[in-house]
Coordinates of C-alpha atoms in Angstrom, one line a residue:
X1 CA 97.7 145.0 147.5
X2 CA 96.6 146.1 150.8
X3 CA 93.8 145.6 152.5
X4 CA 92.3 148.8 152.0
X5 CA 92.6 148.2 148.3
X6 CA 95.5 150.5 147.8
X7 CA 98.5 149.1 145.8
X8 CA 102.2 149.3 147.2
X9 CA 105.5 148.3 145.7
X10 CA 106.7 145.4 147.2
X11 CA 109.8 147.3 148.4
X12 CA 107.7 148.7 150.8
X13 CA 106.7 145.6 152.6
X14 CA 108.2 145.2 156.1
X15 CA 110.0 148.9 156.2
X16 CA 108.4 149.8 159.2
X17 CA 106.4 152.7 157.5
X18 CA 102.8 152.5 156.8
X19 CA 102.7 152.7 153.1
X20 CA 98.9 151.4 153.0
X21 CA 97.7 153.8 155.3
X22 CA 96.0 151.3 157.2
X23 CA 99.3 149.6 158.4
X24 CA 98.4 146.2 156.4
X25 CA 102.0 146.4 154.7
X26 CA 103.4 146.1 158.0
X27 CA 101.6 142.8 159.4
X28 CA 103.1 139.5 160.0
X29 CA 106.5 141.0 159.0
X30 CA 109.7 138.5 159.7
X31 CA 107.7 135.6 160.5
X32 CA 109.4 132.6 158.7
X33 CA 106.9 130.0 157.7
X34 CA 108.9 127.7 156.0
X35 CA 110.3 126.7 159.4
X36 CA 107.5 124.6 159.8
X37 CA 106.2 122.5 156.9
X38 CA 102.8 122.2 158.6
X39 CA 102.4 125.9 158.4
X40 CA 103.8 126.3 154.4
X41 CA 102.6 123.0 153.3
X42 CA 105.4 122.8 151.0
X43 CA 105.9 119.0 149.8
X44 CA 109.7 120.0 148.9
X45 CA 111.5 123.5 148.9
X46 CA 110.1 126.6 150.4
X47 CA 111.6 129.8 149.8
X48 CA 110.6 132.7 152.3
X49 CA 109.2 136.4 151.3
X50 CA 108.7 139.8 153.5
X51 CA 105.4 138.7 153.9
X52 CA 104.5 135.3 153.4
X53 CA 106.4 132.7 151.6
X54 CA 107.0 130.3 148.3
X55 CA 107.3 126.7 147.5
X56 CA 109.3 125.5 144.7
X57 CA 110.1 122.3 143.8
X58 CA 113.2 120.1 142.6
X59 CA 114.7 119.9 138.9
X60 CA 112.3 117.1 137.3
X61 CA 109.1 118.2 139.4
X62 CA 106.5 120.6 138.9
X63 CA 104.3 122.4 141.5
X64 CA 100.5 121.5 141.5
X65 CA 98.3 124.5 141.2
X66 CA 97.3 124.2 145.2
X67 CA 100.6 126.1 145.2
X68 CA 102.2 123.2 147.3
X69 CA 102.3 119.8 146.0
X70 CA 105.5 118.7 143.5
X71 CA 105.1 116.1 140.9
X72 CA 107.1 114.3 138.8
X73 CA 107.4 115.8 135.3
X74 CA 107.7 113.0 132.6
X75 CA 109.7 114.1 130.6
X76 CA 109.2 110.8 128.3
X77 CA 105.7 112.1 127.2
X78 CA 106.1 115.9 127.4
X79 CA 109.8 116.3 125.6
X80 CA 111.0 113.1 124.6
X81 CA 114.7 113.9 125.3
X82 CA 116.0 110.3 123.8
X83 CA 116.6 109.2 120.1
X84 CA 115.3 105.8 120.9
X85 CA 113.8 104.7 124.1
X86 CA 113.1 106.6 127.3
X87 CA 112.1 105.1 130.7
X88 CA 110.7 107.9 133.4
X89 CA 112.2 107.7 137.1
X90 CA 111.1 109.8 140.0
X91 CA 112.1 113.1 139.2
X92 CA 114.3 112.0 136.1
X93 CA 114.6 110.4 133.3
X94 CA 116.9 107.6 131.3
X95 CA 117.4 106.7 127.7
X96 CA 118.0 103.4 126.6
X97 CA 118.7 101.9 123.0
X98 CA 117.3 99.5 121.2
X99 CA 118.9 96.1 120.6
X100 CA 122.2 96.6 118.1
X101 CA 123.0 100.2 119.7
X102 CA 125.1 101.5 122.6
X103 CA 124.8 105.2 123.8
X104 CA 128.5 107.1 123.0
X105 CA 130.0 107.9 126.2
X106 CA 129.6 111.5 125.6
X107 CA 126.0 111.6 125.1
X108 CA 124.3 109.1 127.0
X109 CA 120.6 110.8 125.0
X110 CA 122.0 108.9 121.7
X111 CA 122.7 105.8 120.5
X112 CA 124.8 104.3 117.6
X113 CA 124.8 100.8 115.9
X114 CA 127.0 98.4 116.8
X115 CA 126.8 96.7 113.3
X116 CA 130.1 96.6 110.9
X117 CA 127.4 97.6 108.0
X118 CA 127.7 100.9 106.8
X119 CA 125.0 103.0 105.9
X120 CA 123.5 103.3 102.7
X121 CA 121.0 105.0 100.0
X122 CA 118.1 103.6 98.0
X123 CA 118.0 105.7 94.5
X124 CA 114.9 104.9 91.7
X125 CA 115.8 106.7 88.5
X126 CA 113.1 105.8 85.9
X127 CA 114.2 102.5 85.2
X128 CA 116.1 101.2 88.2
X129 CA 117.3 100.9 91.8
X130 CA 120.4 101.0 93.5
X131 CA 122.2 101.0 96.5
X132 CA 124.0 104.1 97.1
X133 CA 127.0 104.8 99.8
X134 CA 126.5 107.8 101.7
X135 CA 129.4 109.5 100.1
X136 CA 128.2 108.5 96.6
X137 CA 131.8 106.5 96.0
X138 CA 129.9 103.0 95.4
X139 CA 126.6 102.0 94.2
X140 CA 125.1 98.6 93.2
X141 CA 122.5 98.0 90.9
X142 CA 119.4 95.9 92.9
X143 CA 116.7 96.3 90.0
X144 CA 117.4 96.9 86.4
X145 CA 114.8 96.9 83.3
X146 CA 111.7 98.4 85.5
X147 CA 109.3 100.7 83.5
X148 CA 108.4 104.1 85.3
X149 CA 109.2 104.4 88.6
X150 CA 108.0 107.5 89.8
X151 CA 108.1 106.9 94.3
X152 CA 110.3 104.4 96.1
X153 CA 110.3 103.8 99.9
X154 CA 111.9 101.2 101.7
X155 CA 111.1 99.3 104.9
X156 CA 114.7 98.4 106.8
X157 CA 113.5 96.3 109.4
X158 CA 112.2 94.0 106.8
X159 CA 114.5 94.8 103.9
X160 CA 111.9 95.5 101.6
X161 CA 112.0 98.4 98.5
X162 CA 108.1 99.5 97.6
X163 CA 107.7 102.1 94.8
X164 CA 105.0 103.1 92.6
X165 CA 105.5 102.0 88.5
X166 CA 103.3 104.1 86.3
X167 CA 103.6 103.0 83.0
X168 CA 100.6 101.8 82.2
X169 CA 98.5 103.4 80.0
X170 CA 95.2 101.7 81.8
X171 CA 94.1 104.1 84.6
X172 CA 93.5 101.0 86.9
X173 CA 96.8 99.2 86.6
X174 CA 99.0 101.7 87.7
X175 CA 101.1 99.3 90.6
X176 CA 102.4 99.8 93.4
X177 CA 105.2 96.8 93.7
X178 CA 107.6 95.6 96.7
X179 CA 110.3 93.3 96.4
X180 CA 113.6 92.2 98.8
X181 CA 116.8 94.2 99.3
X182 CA 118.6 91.7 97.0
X183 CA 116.1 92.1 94.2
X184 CA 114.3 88.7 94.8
X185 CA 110.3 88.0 95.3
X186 CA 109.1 90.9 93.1
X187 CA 105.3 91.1 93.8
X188 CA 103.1 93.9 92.6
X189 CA 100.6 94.5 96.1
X190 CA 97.8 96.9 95.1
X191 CA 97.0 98.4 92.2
X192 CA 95.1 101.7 92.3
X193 CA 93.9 104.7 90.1
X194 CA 97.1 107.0 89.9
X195 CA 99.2 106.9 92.6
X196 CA 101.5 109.7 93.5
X197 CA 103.6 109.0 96.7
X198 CA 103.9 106.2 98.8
X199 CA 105.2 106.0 102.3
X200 CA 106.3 102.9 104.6
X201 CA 105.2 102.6 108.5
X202 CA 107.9 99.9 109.4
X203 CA 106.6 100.5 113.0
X204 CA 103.0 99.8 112.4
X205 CA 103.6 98.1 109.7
X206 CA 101.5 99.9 107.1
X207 CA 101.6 101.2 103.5
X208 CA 100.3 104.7 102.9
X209 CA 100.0 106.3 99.8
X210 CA 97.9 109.3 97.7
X211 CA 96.1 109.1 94.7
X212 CA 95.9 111.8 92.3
X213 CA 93.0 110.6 90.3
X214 CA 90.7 109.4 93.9
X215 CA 92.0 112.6 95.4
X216 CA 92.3 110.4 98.6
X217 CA 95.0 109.2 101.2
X218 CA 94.8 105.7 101.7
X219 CA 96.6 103.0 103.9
X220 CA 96.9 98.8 104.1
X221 CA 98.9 96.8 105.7
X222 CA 102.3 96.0 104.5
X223 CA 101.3 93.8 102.4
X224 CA 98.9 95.5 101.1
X225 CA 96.0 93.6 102.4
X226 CA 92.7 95.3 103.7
X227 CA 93.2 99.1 102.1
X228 CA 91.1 101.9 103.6
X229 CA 90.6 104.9 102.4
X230 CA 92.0 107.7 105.2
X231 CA 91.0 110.7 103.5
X232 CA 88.9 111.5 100.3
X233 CA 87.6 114.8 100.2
X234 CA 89.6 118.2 100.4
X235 CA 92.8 116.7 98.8
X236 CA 92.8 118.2 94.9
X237 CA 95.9 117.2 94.3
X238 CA 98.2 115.1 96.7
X239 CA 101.9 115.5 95.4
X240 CA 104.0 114.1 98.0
X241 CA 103.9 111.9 101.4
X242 CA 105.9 111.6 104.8
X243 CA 105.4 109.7 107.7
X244 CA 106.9 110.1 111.6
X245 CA 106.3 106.8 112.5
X246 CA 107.2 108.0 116.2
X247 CA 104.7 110.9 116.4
X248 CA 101.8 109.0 114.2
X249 CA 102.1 112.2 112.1
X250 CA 101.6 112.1 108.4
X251 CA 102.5 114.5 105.9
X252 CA 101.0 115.4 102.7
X253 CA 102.4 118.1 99.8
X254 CA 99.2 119.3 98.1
X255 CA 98.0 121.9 95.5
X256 CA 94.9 123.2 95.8
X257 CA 92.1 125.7 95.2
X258 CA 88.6 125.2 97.4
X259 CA 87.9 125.5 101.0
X260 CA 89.0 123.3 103.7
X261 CA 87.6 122.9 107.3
X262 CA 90.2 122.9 110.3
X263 CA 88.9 119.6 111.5
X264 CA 87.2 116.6 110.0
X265 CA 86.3 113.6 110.8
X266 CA 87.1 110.3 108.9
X267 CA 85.6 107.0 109.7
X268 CA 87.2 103.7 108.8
X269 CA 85.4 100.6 107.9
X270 CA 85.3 99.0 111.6
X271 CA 81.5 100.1 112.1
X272 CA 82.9 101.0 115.6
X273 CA 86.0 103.3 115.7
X274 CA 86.6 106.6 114.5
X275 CA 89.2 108.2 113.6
X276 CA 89.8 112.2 113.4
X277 CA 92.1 114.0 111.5
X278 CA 93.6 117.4 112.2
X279 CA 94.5 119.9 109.3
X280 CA 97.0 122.6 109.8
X281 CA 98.7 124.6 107.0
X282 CA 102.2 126.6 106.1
X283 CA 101.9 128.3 102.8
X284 CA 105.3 128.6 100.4
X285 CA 107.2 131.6 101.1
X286 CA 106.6 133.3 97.7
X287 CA 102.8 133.6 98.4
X288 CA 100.6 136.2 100.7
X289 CA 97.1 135.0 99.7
X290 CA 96.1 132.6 102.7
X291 CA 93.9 133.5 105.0
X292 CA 91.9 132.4 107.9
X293 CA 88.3 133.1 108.4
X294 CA 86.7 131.4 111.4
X295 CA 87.0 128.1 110.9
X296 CA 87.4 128.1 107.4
X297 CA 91.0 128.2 105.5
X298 CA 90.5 129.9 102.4
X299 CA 93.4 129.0 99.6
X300 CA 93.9 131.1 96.4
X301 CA 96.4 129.4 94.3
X302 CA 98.4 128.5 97.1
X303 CA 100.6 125.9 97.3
X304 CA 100.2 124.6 101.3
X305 CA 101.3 121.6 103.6
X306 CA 99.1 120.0 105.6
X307 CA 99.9 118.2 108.5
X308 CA 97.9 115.5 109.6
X309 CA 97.7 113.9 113.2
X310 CA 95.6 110.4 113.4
X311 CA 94.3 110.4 117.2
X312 CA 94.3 106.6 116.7
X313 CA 95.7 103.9 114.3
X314 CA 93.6 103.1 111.8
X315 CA 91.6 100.0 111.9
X316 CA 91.4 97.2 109.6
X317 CA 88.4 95.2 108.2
X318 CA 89.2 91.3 110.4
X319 CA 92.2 89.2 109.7
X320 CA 94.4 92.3 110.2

């Protein structure tokens, strides 16, 4: 813009014609200021323009809005680039792997296991558990005779297979039951109202699972001492549970008809923490009857996924 308010292309800058009409277009033409850093300020690369000039900064740095500082981007906390662990450098990065894996020589973001043990599948038909191989050619039987298993998770750290049985016809002895890879030291943990799905936190070392009956989410530890109830309104019917131990996300499959707010708050039994919980939703493909009104989701026989982020882990009654 010129200084007479008049707007030029910036072809016209420095052509020796007075495209302004007040010559403005025409000033401080050819004067390179990223010759001296004291006049640009740049902290890194400066790039120079008809008029005036630019700074820019490395890959792995970002420029400040003052238009002249770089920083380093971390690109561990903004776009974690590694499948394991990342460490941030001045403008870089570097993956590492956890104990038991090497990064492939082609792809030094990865890692593999150095273990001879193959990979395998935990499979719960009604009655009983086995280990699967990945190509389905072998299985092995770890549980026979069980009554009605109807969710199985399995903690590999730990070696530990959890899964819900409900075949009791008593409301409050459906179980949720853990026992060892090799079948031993069956013990039933917690027994709820009707559980649905359950999910294992093998990083923070939690159980999580819904309850159709409570409509709630709830969580304990491991071993399923000191349960707390997460979520307990809004959740008609909680079909289905995922957890991204990495993110902290959690993800529940529900069916509903009512009103939901965007964001609620949920306060665990520490008297002193609280902890929020953000809703988001992605209706089915073969419905068109969400809508969003304020801050109000409004569901008509819609079948939705809600993802929920916990701003902080959740905390436990003492002797956690």
């Amino acid at each position: 813009m010129c200084v007479n308010g008049r707007c030029v292309s910036l072809a016209s800058l420095c052509n020796r014609r007075d495209d302004c009409g007040d010559a403005s277009d025409e000033r401080n033409c050819h004067v390179n200021e990223c010759l001296n850093r004291r006049v640009s300020g740049c902290t890194q690369d400066c790039e120079n323009l008809p008029v005036g000039y630019k700074c820019k900064c490395w890959p792995g740095f970002r420029l400040k809005n003052d238009g002249q500082t770089c920083v380093d981007i971390d690109e561990c906390s903004s776009d974690f680039p590694c499948s394991q662990l990342c460490v941030n450098t001045y403008g870089s990065y570097k993956c590492l792997c956890a104990d038991g894996y090497e990064a492939p020589a082609k792809n030094s973001h990865s890692c593999r296991s150095l273990s001879a043990e193959e990979p395998f599948l935990i499979l719960a038909d009604h009655h009983d558990i086995r280990k699967i191989s990945t190509d389905g050619s072998n299985y092995t039987p770890l549980k026979q005779g069980l009554s009605n298993i109807i969710a199985v998770d399995f903690d590999y750290r730990k070696e530990l297979i959890y899964w819900i049985d409900s075949s009791s016809p008593a409301l409050t002895q459906r179980r949720i039951n853990r026992m060892r890879l090799n079948g031993s030291d069956l013990k039933v943990i917690h027994r709820t109202s009707t559980p649905s799905a359950l999910a294992v936190d093998w990083i923070g070392k939690n159980l999580y699972w819904c309850d159709i009956r409570k409509k709630s989410l709830e969580v304990s530890k491991a071993n399923g001492l000191y349960p707390v109830v997460l979520v307990s309104t809004g959740l008609d019917i909680p079909t289905d549970l995922a957890l991204d131990a990495d993110t902290g996300h959690v993800q529940l499959s529900i069916f509903s008809i009512c009103l939901y707010t965007v964001l609620l708050s949920v306060t665990v039994p520490s008297g002193e923490n609280e902890s929020r919980t953000r809703f988001s939703y992605v209706c089915s493909r073969e419905t068109t009857d969400c809508q969003k009104k304020s801050q109000l989701i409004s569901l008509l026989l819609c079948k939705c996924t809600y993802a929920v982020l916990f701003l902080r882990q959740p905390t436990f009654c003492s002797g956690s």
